[in-house]
């Protein structure tokens, strides 16, 4: 391939895929700051709204577990092309379903499928297109990470601003996402393929993930993984809900602020995580659990002594916990995975992270079902769970019960393309 062809592939290729990844992340997180609107204007219960927040995990998980391995066999474009189409369909259903739980539920699931494909396939495609253009090895990872993070934060900020101050609060942000999806689809149709379709081997063999059976994954990564999006969900779903009465007239904007603040903090703290990480050490995993515990302790104070400023600080600390948990687990996953199942093990990890996304729905259900149990008590239980997780991680690493790392650290570089 000539230098001109490589340049053309990078300029016309990876930005197109980045837009598709950004669009999927945008569509996945626009719903979050609108939780307050659905609770008030649409008069849905907290349990129903928080369950809708979690529902898109039902789309993300299968897309993650199937999309990555299949793209290794069928090519990146074949698995990535459906993402903007599904994202647009999900946004249309969400726009139509402001007062309809079934439509909102269907829209959330479709948004999850689009995001799962973007995470599993889009990041890899961006990296390969960047490598093909002769860019530095880390360029693709940075571009993929920025695309997702910008989409998550941008979706929350855009939806909050439009719902708070623009017309059609339940529709406008979703329509913006539809327009972006159409644009990204047209661009990736012309994006070069980087993974030729494989013709040999059985499909079931491509779905096997040997690294997922290693004790080190389940004793070090698994105890931390659910707190990745567990911390996130508390930052931009639970905290704003608790402050609704104290933010009259601006509740939606406040929810968006908590979301953007938490995600921004999570993005920037990942740099610190990379600096303090050492192969064979679990310090970053323990720091992550500590940050989540501090965030939940602050949340207890917010419940007992409501303060807008403290609520934002709490969202920021929980966002730091999210970012540190994400980067520390990803680095451990890279050290554990073999060359043929990194995408698969990453997909398993992300599946565990999204278990934490159920925390707002679970907490709302507990409060409704058992009125004697309060949010401070549940946050206290969460702190105890982080302490237990820290004990498991520390003991497993200290006693070598988790087993050795199987891939030499020198051979690894932290790949943030799936962040």
PDB file of C-alpha atoms in Angstrom, residues 1-152:
ATOM      1  CA  UNK A   1       0.000   0.000   0.000  1.00  0.00           C
ATOM      2  CA  UNK A   2       1.361   3.404  -0.965  1.00  0.00           C
ATOM      3  CA  UNK A   3       1.818   6.297   1.440  1.00  0.00           C
ATOM      4  CA  UNK A   4      -1.033   8.144  -0.269  1.00  0.00           C
ATOM      5  CA  UNK A   5      -3.357   5.176   0.183  1.00  0.00           C
ATOM      6  CA  UNK A   6      -2.391   4.851   3.833  1.00  0.00           C
ATOM      7  CA  UNK A   7      -3.064   8.539   4.429  1.00  0.00           C
ATOM      8  CA  UNK A   8      -6.395   8.356   2.633  1.00  0.00           C
ATOM      9  CA  UNK A   9      -7.406   5.322   4.691  1.00  0.00           C
ATOM     10  CA  UNK A  10      -6.614   7.094   7.955  1.00  0.00           C
ATOM     11  CA  UNK A  11      -8.219  10.415   7.082  1.00  0.00           C
ATOM     12  CA  UNK A  12     -11.360   8.971   5.494  1.00  0.00           C
ATOM     13  CA  UNK A  13     -11.389   5.816   7.631  1.00  0.00           C
ATOM     14  CA  UNK A  14     -10.787   6.169  11.332  1.00  0.00           C
ATOM     15  CA  UNK A  15     -12.682   9.484  11.733  1.00  0.00           C
ATOM     16  CA  UNK A  16     -15.727   7.818  10.184  1.00  0.00           C
ATOM     17  CA  UNK A  17     -15.568   4.906  12.613  1.00  0.00           C
ATOM     18  CA  UNK A  18     -14.899   7.321  15.483  1.00  0.00           C
ATOM     19  CA  UNK A  19     -18.087   9.174  14.583  1.00  0.00           C
ATOM     20  CA  UNK A  20     -20.013   5.886  14.635  1.00  0.00           C
ATOM     21  CA  UNK A  21     -18.560   4.993  18.044  1.00  0.00           C
ATOM     22  CA  UNK A  22     -19.286   8.505  19.337  1.00  0.00           C
ATOM     23  CA  UNK A  23     -22.860   8.235  18.049  1.00  0.00           C
ATOM     24  CA  UNK A  24     -23.474   4.894  19.761  1.00  0.00           C
ATOM     25  CA  UNK A  25     -22.103   6.205  23.066  1.00  0.00           C
ATOM     26  CA  UNK A  26     -24.134   9.408  22.700  1.00  0.00           C
ATOM     27  CA  UNK A  27     -27.325   7.429  22.168  1.00  0.00           C
ATOM     28  CA  UNK A  28     -26.563   5.141  25.075  1.00  0.00           C
ATOM     29  CA  UNK A  29     -26.144   7.937  27.602  1.00  0.00           C
ATOM     30  CA  UNK A  30     -28.734  10.516  26.503  1.00  0.00           C
ATOM     31  CA  UNK A  31     -31.314   8.677  28.563  1.00  0.00           C
ATOM     32  CA  UNK A  32     -29.483   9.190  31.851  1.00  0.00           C
ATOM     33  CA  UNK A  33     -30.101  12.904  32.609  1.00  0.00           C
ATOM     34  CA  UNK A  34     -33.705  12.471  31.451  1.00  0.00           C
ATOM     35  CA  UNK A  35     -34.438  10.100  34.336  1.00  0.00           C
ATOM     36  CA  UNK A  36     -35.698  13.051  36.359  1.00  0.00           C
ATOM     37  CA  UNK A  37     -38.039  14.087  33.536  1.00  0.00           C
ATOM     38  CA  UNK A  38     -39.490  10.599  33.205  1.00  0.00           C
ATOM     39  CA  UNK A  39     -40.086  10.433  36.959  1.00  0.00           C
ATOM     40  CA  UNK A  40     -41.887  13.776  37.070  1.00  0.00           C
ATOM     41  CA  UNK A  41     -43.467  14.646  33.713  1.00  0.00           C
ATOM     42  CA  UNK A  42     -44.234  11.047  32.742  1.00  0.00           C
ATOM     43  CA  UNK A  43     -45.076  10.048  36.333  1.00  0.00           C
ATOM     44  CA  UNK A  44     -43.127   6.791  36.242  1.00  0.00           C
ATOM     45  CA  UNK A  45     -41.998   5.203  39.486  1.00  0.00           C
ATOM     46  CA  UNK A  46     -38.349   5.268  40.505  1.00  0.00           C
ATOM     47  CA  UNK A  47     -38.162   1.480  40.132  1.00  0.00           C
ATOM     48  CA  UNK A  48     -39.502   1.587  36.563  1.00  0.00           C
ATOM     49  CA  UNK A  49     -37.216   4.428  35.486  1.00  0.00           C
ATOM     50  CA  UNK A  50     -34.102   2.877  37.017  1.00  0.00           C
ATOM     51  CA  UNK A  51     -35.014  -0.478  35.471  1.00  0.00           C
ATOM     52  CA  UNK A  52     -35.192   1.246  32.081  1.00  0.00           C
ATOM     53  CA  UNK A  53     -31.722   2.659  32.734  1.00  0.00           C
ATOM     54  CA  UNK A  54     -30.420  -0.877  33.266  1.00  0.00           C
ATOM     55  CA  UNK A  55     -32.302  -2.455  30.369  1.00  0.00           C
ATOM     56  CA  UNK A  56     -29.789  -1.452  27.735  1.00  0.00           C
ATOM     57  CA  UNK A  57     -27.343  -3.843  29.363  1.00  0.00           C
ATOM     58  CA  UNK A  58     -29.506  -6.613  27.872  1.00  0.00           C
ATOM     59  CA  UNK A  59     -28.433  -5.310  24.481  1.00  0.00           C
ATOM     60  CA  UNK A  60     -24.826  -4.513  25.359  1.00  0.00           C
ATOM     61  CA  UNK A  61     -23.836  -7.900  26.780  1.00  0.00           C
ATOM     62  CA  UNK A  62     -24.719 -10.145  23.811  1.00  0.00           C
ATOM     63  CA  UNK A  63     -23.343  -7.565  21.375  1.00  0.00           C
ATOM     64  CA  UNK A  64     -20.071  -7.520  23.305  1.00  0.00           C
ATOM     65  CA  UNK A  65     -19.722 -11.278  23.651  1.00  0.00           C
ATOM     66  CA  UNK A  66     -20.678 -12.037  20.054  1.00  0.00           C
ATOM     67  CA  UNK A  67     -19.576  -8.934  18.140  1.00  0.00           C
ATOM     68  CA  UNK A  68     -15.865  -9.009  18.972  1.00  0.00           C
ATOM     69  CA  UNK A  69     -15.142 -12.667  18.126  1.00  0.00           C
ATOM     70  CA  UNK A  70     -17.380 -12.563  15.045  1.00  0.00           C
ATOM     71  CA  UNK A  71     -15.623  -9.477  13.700  1.00  0.00           C
ATOM     72  CA  UNK A  72     -12.355 -11.429  13.806  1.00  0.00           C
ATOM     73  CA  UNK A  73     -13.917 -13.920  11.374  1.00  0.00           C
ATOM     74  CA  UNK A  74     -16.359 -11.867   9.311  1.00  0.00           C
ATOM     75  CA  UNK A  75     -14.524  -8.533   9.182  1.00  0.00           C
ATOM     76  CA  UNK A  76     -14.954  -5.210  10.998  1.00  0.00           C
ATOM     77  CA  UNK A  77     -17.340  -3.540   8.563  1.00  0.00           C
ATOM     78  CA  UNK A  78     -19.854  -6.405   8.574  1.00  0.00           C
ATOM     79  CA  UNK A  79     -20.259  -6.160  12.349  1.00  0.00           C
ATOM     80  CA  UNK A  80     -19.929  -2.374  12.679  1.00  0.00           C
ATOM     81  CA  UNK A  81     -22.370  -1.347   9.935  1.00  0.00           C
ATOM     82  CA  UNK A  82     -25.439  -2.368  11.975  1.00  0.00           C
ATOM     83  CA  UNK A  83     -24.388  -0.153  14.906  1.00  0.00           C
ATOM     84  CA  UNK A  84     -25.542   3.260  13.559  1.00  0.00           C
ATOM     85  CA  UNK A  85     -28.677   1.683  12.070  1.00  0.00           C
ATOM     86  CA  UNK A  86     -29.613   0.129  15.409  1.00  0.00           C
ATOM     87  CA  UNK A  87     -28.650   3.329  17.258  1.00  0.00           C
ATOM     88  CA  UNK A  88     -31.019   5.340  15.062  1.00  0.00           C
ATOM     89  CA  UNK A  89     -33.827   2.820  15.562  1.00  0.00           C
ATOM     90  CA  UNK A  90     -33.337   2.929  19.319  1.00  0.00           C
ATOM     91  CA  UNK A  91     -33.378   6.723  19.406  1.00  0.00           C
ATOM     92  CA  UNK A  92     -36.565   6.840  17.319  1.00  0.00           C
ATOM     93  CA  UNK A  93     -38.327   4.507  19.757  1.00  0.00           C
ATOM     94  CA  UNK A  94     -37.097   6.564  22.717  1.00  0.00           C
ATOM     95  CA  UNK A  95     -38.334   9.772  21.086  1.00  0.00           C
ATOM     96  CA  UNK A  96     -41.755   8.230  20.496  1.00  0.00           C
ATOM     97  CA  UNK A  97     -41.964   6.641  23.927  1.00  0.00           C
ATOM     98  CA  UNK A  98     -41.817   9.585  26.320  1.00  0.00           C
ATOM     99  CA  UNK A  99     -44.951   8.300  28.058  1.00  0.00           C
ATOM    100  CA  UNK A 100     -44.711   4.622  27.047  1.00  0.00           C
ATOM    101  CA  UNK A 101     -42.692   2.143  29.090  1.00  0.00           C
ATOM    102  CA  UNK A 102     -42.695  -0.579  26.369  1.00  0.00           C
ATOM    103  CA  UNK A 103     -41.342   1.824  23.731  1.00  0.00           C
ATOM    104  CA  UNK A 104     -38.704   3.150  26.122  1.00  0.00           C
ATOM    105  CA  UNK A 105     -37.706  -0.404  27.033  1.00  0.00           C
ATOM    106  CA  UNK A 106     -37.338  -1.443  23.393  1.00  0.00           C
ATOM    107  CA  UNK A 107     -35.377   1.716  22.614  1.00  0.00           C
ATOM    108  CA  UNK A 108     -32.997   1.135  25.503  1.00  0.00           C
ATOM    109  CA  UNK A 109     -32.262  -2.441  24.427  1.00  0.00           C
ATOM    110  CA  UNK A 110     -31.537  -1.344  20.849  1.00  0.00           C
ATOM    111  CA  UNK A 111     -29.291   1.464  22.119  1.00  0.00           C
ATOM    112  CA  UNK A 112     -27.406  -1.163  24.105  1.00  0.00           C
ATOM    113  CA  UNK A 113     -26.884  -3.392  21.079  1.00  0.00           C
ATOM    114  CA  UNK A 114     -25.498  -0.453  19.096  1.00  0.00           C
ATOM    115  CA  UNK A 115     -23.137   0.497  21.916  1.00  0.00           C
ATOM    116  CA  UNK A 116     -21.978  -3.085  22.460  1.00  0.00           C
ATOM    117  CA  UNK A 117     -21.011  -3.417  18.802  1.00  0.00           C
ATOM    118  CA  UNK A 118     -19.232  -0.061  18.919  1.00  0.00           C
ATOM    119  CA  UNK A 119     -17.230  -1.082  21.994  1.00  0.00           C
ATOM    120  CA  UNK A 120     -16.350  -4.559  20.731  1.00  0.00           C
ATOM    121  CA  UNK A 121     -15.728  -3.800  17.049  1.00  0.00           C
ATOM    122  CA  UNK A 122     -15.401  -0.045  16.543  1.00  0.00           C
ATOM    123  CA  UNK A 123     -12.401   0.442  18.810  1.00  0.00           C
ATOM    124  CA  UNK A 124     -10.484  -2.354  17.111  1.00  0.00           C
ATOM    125  CA  UNK A 125     -11.293  -0.950  13.668  1.00  0.00           C
ATOM    126  CA  UNK A 126     -10.095   2.526  14.686  1.00  0.00           C
ATOM    127  CA  UNK A 127      -6.806   1.084  15.920  1.00  0.00           C
ATOM    128  CA  UNK A 128      -6.232  -0.958  12.769  1.00  0.00           C
ATOM    129  CA  UNK A 129      -7.014   1.996  10.500  1.00  0.00           C
ATOM    130  CA  UNK A 130      -4.640   4.199  12.497  1.00  0.00           C
ATOM    131  CA  UNK A 131      -1.894   1.552  12.290  1.00  0.00           C
ATOM    132  CA  UNK A 132      -2.466   1.232   8.545  1.00  0.00           C
ATOM    133  CA  UNK A 133      -1.921   4.982   8.178  1.00  0.00           C
ATOM    134  CA  UNK A 134       1.464   4.673   9.877  1.00  0.00           C
ATOM    135  CA  UNK A 135       0.431   6.570  13.008  1.00  0.00           C
ATOM    136  CA  UNK A 136       2.101   5.891  16.392  1.00  0.00           C
ATOM    137  CA  UNK A 137       0.983   2.623  18.035  1.00  0.00           C
ATOM    138  CA  UNK A 138      -0.942   4.445  20.761  1.00  0.00           C
ATOM    139  CA  UNK A 139      -2.844   6.736  18.367  1.00  0.00           C
ATOM    140  CA  UNK A 140      -5.675   4.317  17.664  1.00  0.00           C
ATOM    141  CA  UNK A 141      -6.212   3.555  21.338  1.00  0.00           C
ATOM    142  CA  UNK A 142      -6.377   7.247  22.220  1.00  0.00           C
ATOM    143  CA  UNK A 143      -8.805   7.978  19.377  1.00  0.00           C
ATOM    144  CA  UNK A 144     -11.115   5.132  20.356  1.00  0.00           C
ATOM    145  CA  UNK A 145     -11.051   6.097  24.036  1.00  0.00           C
ATOM    146  CA  UNK A 146     -11.784   9.736  23.229  1.00  0.00           C
ATOM    147  CA  UNK A 147     -14.648   8.769  20.907  1.00  0.00           C
ATOM    148  CA  UNK A 148     -16.412   6.728  23.575  1.00  0.00           C
ATOM    149  CA  UNK A 149     -15.755   9.109  26.443  1.00  0.00           C
ATOM    150  CA  UNK A 150     -16.834  12.129  24.405  1.00  0.00           C
ATOM    151  CA  UNK A 151     -19.988  10.272  23.414  1.00  0.00           C
ATOM    152  CA  UNK A 152     -20.844   9.314  26.982  1.00  0.00           C
TER     153      UNK A 152
END
